[in-house]
PDB file of C-alpha atoms in Angstrom:
ATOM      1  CA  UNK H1215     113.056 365.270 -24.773  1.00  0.00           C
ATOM      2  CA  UNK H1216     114.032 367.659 -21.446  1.00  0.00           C
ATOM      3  CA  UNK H1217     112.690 370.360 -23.611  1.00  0.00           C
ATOM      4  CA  UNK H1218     110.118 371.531 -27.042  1.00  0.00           C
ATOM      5  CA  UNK H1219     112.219 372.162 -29.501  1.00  0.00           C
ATOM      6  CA  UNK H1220     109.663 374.888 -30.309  1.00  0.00           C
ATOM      7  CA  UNK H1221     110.125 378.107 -28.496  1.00  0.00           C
ATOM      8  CA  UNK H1222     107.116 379.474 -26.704  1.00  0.00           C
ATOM      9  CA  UNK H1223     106.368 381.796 -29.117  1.00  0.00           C
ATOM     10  CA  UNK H1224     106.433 379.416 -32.235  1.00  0.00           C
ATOM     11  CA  UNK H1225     103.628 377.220 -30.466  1.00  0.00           C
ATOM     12  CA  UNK H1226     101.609 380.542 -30.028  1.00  0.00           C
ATOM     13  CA  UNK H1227     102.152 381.742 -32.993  1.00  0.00           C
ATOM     14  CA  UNK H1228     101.028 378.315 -34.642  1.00  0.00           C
ATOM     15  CA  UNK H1229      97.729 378.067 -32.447  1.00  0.00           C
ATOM     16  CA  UNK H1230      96.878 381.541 -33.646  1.00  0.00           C
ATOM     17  CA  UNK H1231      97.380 380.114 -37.315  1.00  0.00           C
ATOM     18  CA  UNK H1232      95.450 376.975 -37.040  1.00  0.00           C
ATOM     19  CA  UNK H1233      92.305 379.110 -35.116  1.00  0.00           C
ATOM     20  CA  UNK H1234      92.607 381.684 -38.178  1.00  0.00           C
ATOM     21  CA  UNK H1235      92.760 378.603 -40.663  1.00  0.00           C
ATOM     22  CA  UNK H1236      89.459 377.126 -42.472  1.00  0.00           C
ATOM     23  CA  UNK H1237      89.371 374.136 -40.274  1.00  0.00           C
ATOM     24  CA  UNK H1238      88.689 372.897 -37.186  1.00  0.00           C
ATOM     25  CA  UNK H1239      91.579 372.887 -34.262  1.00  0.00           C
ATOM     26  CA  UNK H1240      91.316 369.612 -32.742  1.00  0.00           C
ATOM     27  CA  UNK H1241      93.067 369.901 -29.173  1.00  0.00           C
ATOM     28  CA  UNK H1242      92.522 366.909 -27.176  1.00  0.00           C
ATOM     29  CA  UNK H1243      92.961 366.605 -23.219  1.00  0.00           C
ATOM     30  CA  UNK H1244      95.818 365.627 -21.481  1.00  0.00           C
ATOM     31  CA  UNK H1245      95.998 365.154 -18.333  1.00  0.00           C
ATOM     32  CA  UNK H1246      99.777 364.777 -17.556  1.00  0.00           C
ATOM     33  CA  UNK H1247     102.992 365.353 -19.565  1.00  0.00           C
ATOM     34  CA  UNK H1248     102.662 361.748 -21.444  1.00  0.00           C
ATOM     35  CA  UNK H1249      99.702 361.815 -22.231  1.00  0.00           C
ATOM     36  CA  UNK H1250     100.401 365.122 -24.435  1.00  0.00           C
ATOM     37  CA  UNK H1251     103.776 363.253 -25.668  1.00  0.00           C
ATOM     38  CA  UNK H1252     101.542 360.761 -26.926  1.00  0.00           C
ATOM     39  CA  UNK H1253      98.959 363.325 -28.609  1.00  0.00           C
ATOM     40  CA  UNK H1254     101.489 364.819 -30.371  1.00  0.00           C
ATOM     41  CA  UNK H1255     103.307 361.193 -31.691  1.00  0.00           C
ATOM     42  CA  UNK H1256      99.638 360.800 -33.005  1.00  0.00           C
ATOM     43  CA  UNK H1257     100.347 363.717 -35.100  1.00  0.00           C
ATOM     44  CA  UNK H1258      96.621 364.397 -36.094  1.00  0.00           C
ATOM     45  CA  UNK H1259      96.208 367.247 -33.893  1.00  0.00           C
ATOM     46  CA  UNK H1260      96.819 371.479 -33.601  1.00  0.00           C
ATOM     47  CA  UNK H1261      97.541 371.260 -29.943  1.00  0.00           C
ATOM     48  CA  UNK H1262      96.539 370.174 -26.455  1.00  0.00           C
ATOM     49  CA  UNK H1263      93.817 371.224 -23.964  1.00  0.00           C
ATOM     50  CA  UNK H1264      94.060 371.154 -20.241  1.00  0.00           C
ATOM     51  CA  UNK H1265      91.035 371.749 -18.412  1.00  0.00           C
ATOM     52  CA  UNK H1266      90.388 372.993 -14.934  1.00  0.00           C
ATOM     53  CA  UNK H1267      88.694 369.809 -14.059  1.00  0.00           C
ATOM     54  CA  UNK H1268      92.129 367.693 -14.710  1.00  0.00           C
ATOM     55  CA  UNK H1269      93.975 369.540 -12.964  1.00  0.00           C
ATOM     56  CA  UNK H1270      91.777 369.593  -9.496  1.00  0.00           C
ATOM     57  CA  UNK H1271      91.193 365.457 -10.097  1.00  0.00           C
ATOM     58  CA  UNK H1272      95.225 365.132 -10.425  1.00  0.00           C
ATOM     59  CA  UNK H1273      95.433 366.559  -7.015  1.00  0.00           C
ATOM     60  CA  UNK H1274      92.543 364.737  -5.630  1.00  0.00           C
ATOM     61  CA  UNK H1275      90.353 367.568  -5.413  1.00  0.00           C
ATOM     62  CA  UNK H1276      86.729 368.390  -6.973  1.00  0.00           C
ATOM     63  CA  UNK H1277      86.369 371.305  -9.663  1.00  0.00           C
ATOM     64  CA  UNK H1278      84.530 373.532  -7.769  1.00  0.00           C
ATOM     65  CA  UNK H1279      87.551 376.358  -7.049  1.00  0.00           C
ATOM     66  CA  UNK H1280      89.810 374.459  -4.915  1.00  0.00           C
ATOM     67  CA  UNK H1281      93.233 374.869  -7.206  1.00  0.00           C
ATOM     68  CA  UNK H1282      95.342 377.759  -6.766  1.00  0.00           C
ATOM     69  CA  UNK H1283      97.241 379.837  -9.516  1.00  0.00           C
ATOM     70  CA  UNK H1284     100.507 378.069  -8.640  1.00  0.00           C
ATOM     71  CA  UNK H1285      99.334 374.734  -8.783  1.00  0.00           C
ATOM     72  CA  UNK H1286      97.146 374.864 -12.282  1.00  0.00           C
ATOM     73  CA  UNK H1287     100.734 377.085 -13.744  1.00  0.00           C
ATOM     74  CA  UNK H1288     103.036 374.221 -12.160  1.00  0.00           C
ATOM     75  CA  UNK H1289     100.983 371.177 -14.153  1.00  0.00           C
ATOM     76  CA  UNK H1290     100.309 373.520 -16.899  1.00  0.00           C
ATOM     77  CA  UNK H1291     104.249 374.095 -17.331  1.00  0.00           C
ATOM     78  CA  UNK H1292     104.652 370.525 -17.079  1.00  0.00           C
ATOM     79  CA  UNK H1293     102.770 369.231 -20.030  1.00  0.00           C
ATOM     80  CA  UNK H1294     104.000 372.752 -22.176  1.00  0.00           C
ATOM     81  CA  UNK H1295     107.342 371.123 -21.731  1.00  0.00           C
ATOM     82  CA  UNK H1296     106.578 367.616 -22.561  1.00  0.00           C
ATOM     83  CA  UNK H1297     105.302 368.600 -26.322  1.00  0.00           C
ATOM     84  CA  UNK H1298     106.092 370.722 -29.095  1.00  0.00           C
ATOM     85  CA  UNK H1299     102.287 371.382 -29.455  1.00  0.00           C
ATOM     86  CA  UNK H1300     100.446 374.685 -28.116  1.00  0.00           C
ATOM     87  CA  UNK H1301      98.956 374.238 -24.918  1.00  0.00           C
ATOM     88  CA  UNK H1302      95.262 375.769 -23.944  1.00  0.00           C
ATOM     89  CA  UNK H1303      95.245 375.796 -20.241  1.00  0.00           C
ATOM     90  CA  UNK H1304      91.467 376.411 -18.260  1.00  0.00           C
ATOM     91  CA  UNK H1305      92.061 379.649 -16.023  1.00  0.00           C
ATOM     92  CA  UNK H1306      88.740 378.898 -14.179  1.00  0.00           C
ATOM     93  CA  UNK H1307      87.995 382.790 -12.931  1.00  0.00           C
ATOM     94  CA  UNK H1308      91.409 384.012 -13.213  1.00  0.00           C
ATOM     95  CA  UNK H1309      92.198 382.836  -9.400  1.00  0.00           C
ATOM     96  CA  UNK H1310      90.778 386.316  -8.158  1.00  0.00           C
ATOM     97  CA  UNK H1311      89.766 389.978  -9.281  1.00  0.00           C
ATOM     98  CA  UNK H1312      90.945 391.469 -12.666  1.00  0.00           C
ATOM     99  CA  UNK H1313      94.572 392.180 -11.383  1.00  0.00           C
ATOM    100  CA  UNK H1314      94.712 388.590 -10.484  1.00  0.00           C
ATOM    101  CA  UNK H1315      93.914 387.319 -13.874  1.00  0.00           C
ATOM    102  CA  UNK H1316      96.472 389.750 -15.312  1.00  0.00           C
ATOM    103  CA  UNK H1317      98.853 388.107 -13.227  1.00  0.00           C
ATOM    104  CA  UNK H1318      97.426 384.637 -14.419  1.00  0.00           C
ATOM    105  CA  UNK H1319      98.600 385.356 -17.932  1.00  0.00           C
ATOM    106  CA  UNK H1320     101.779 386.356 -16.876  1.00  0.00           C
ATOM    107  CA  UNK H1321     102.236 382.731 -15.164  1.00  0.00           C
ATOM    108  CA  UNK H1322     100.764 381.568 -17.808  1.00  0.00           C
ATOM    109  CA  UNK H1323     102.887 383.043 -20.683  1.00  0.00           C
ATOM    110  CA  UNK H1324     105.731 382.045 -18.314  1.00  0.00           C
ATOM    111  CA  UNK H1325     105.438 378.375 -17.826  1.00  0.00           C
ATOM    112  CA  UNK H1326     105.490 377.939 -21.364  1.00  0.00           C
ATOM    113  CA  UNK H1327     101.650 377.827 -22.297  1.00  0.00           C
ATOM    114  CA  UNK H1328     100.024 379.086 -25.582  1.00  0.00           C
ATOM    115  CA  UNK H1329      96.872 380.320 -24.752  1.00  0.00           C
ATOM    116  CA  UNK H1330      94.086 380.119 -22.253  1.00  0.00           C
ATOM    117  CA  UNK H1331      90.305 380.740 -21.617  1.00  0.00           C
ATOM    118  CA  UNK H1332      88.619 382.306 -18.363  1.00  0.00           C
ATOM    119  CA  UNK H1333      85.416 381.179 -16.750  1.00  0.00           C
ATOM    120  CA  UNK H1334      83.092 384.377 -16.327  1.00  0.00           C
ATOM    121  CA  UNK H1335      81.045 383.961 -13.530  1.00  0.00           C
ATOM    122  CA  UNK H1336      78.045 385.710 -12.204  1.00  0.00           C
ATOM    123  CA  UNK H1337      76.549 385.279  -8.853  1.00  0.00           C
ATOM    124  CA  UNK H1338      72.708 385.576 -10.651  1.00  0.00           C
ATOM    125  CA  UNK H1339      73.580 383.180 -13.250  1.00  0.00           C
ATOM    126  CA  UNK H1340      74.196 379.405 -12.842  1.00  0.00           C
ATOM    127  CA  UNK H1341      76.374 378.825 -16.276  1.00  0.00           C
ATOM    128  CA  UNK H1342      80.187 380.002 -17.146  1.00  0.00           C
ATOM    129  CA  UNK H1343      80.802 382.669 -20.224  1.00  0.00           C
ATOM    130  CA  UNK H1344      83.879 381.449 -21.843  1.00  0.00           C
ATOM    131  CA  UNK H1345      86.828 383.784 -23.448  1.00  0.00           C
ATOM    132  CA  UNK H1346      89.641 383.405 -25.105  1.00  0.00           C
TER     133      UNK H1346
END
């Protein structure tokens, strides 16, 4: 496959479905574009999660804020177009102030991903707020 033979907006519009459904959306990891291939062959899953974690490993880096907004989009883009499945991709902080993370979506949205969740951090509190 060179491409998903779902557009897009047919993976985003089926994540949305599943999340509004009665049961649970399973969305394992991948890590690269195979591995999501191979979730979706499975064929017991809603989609595929990539965390922030995977991606900073892949490049040989801890998770503690190293990746840029580039990077995470580029290996984001590359699993998106490996599998007909929506793709949740981990936007850490958004990569910078509010105007950065608007421009996060839009890389997002444009590599081909379905959704995505941001870390909110505060400097007085030692866990991460999650959104969708």
């Amino acid at each position: 496959m060179f491409a998903p033979e779902k557009t897009p907006h047919e993976r985003r519009k089926a994540l949305r479905e599943s999340l509004a459904a009665e049961t649970i959306t399973k969305l394992p990891g991948a890590f690269n574009p195979l591995t999501a291939r191979l979730i979706e062959d499975i064929g017991a899953f809603e989609g595929v999660y990539v965390s922030g974690a995977v991606v900073a490993n892949d490049l040989g880096l801890p998770d503690i804020g190293l990746t840029t907004l580039s990077e995470v989009a580029n290996r984001g883009g590359q699993i998106a177009r490996a599998t007909n499945l929506p793709v949740l991709i981990d936007a850490d902080t958004g990569f910078g102030e509010p105007m950065s993370a608007a421009r996060t979506v839009a890389e997002f949205e444009a590599a081909g991903l379905a959704a995505l969740h941001l870390s909110l951090i505060h400097i007085s509190e030692p866990t991460r707020r999650y959104a969708i």
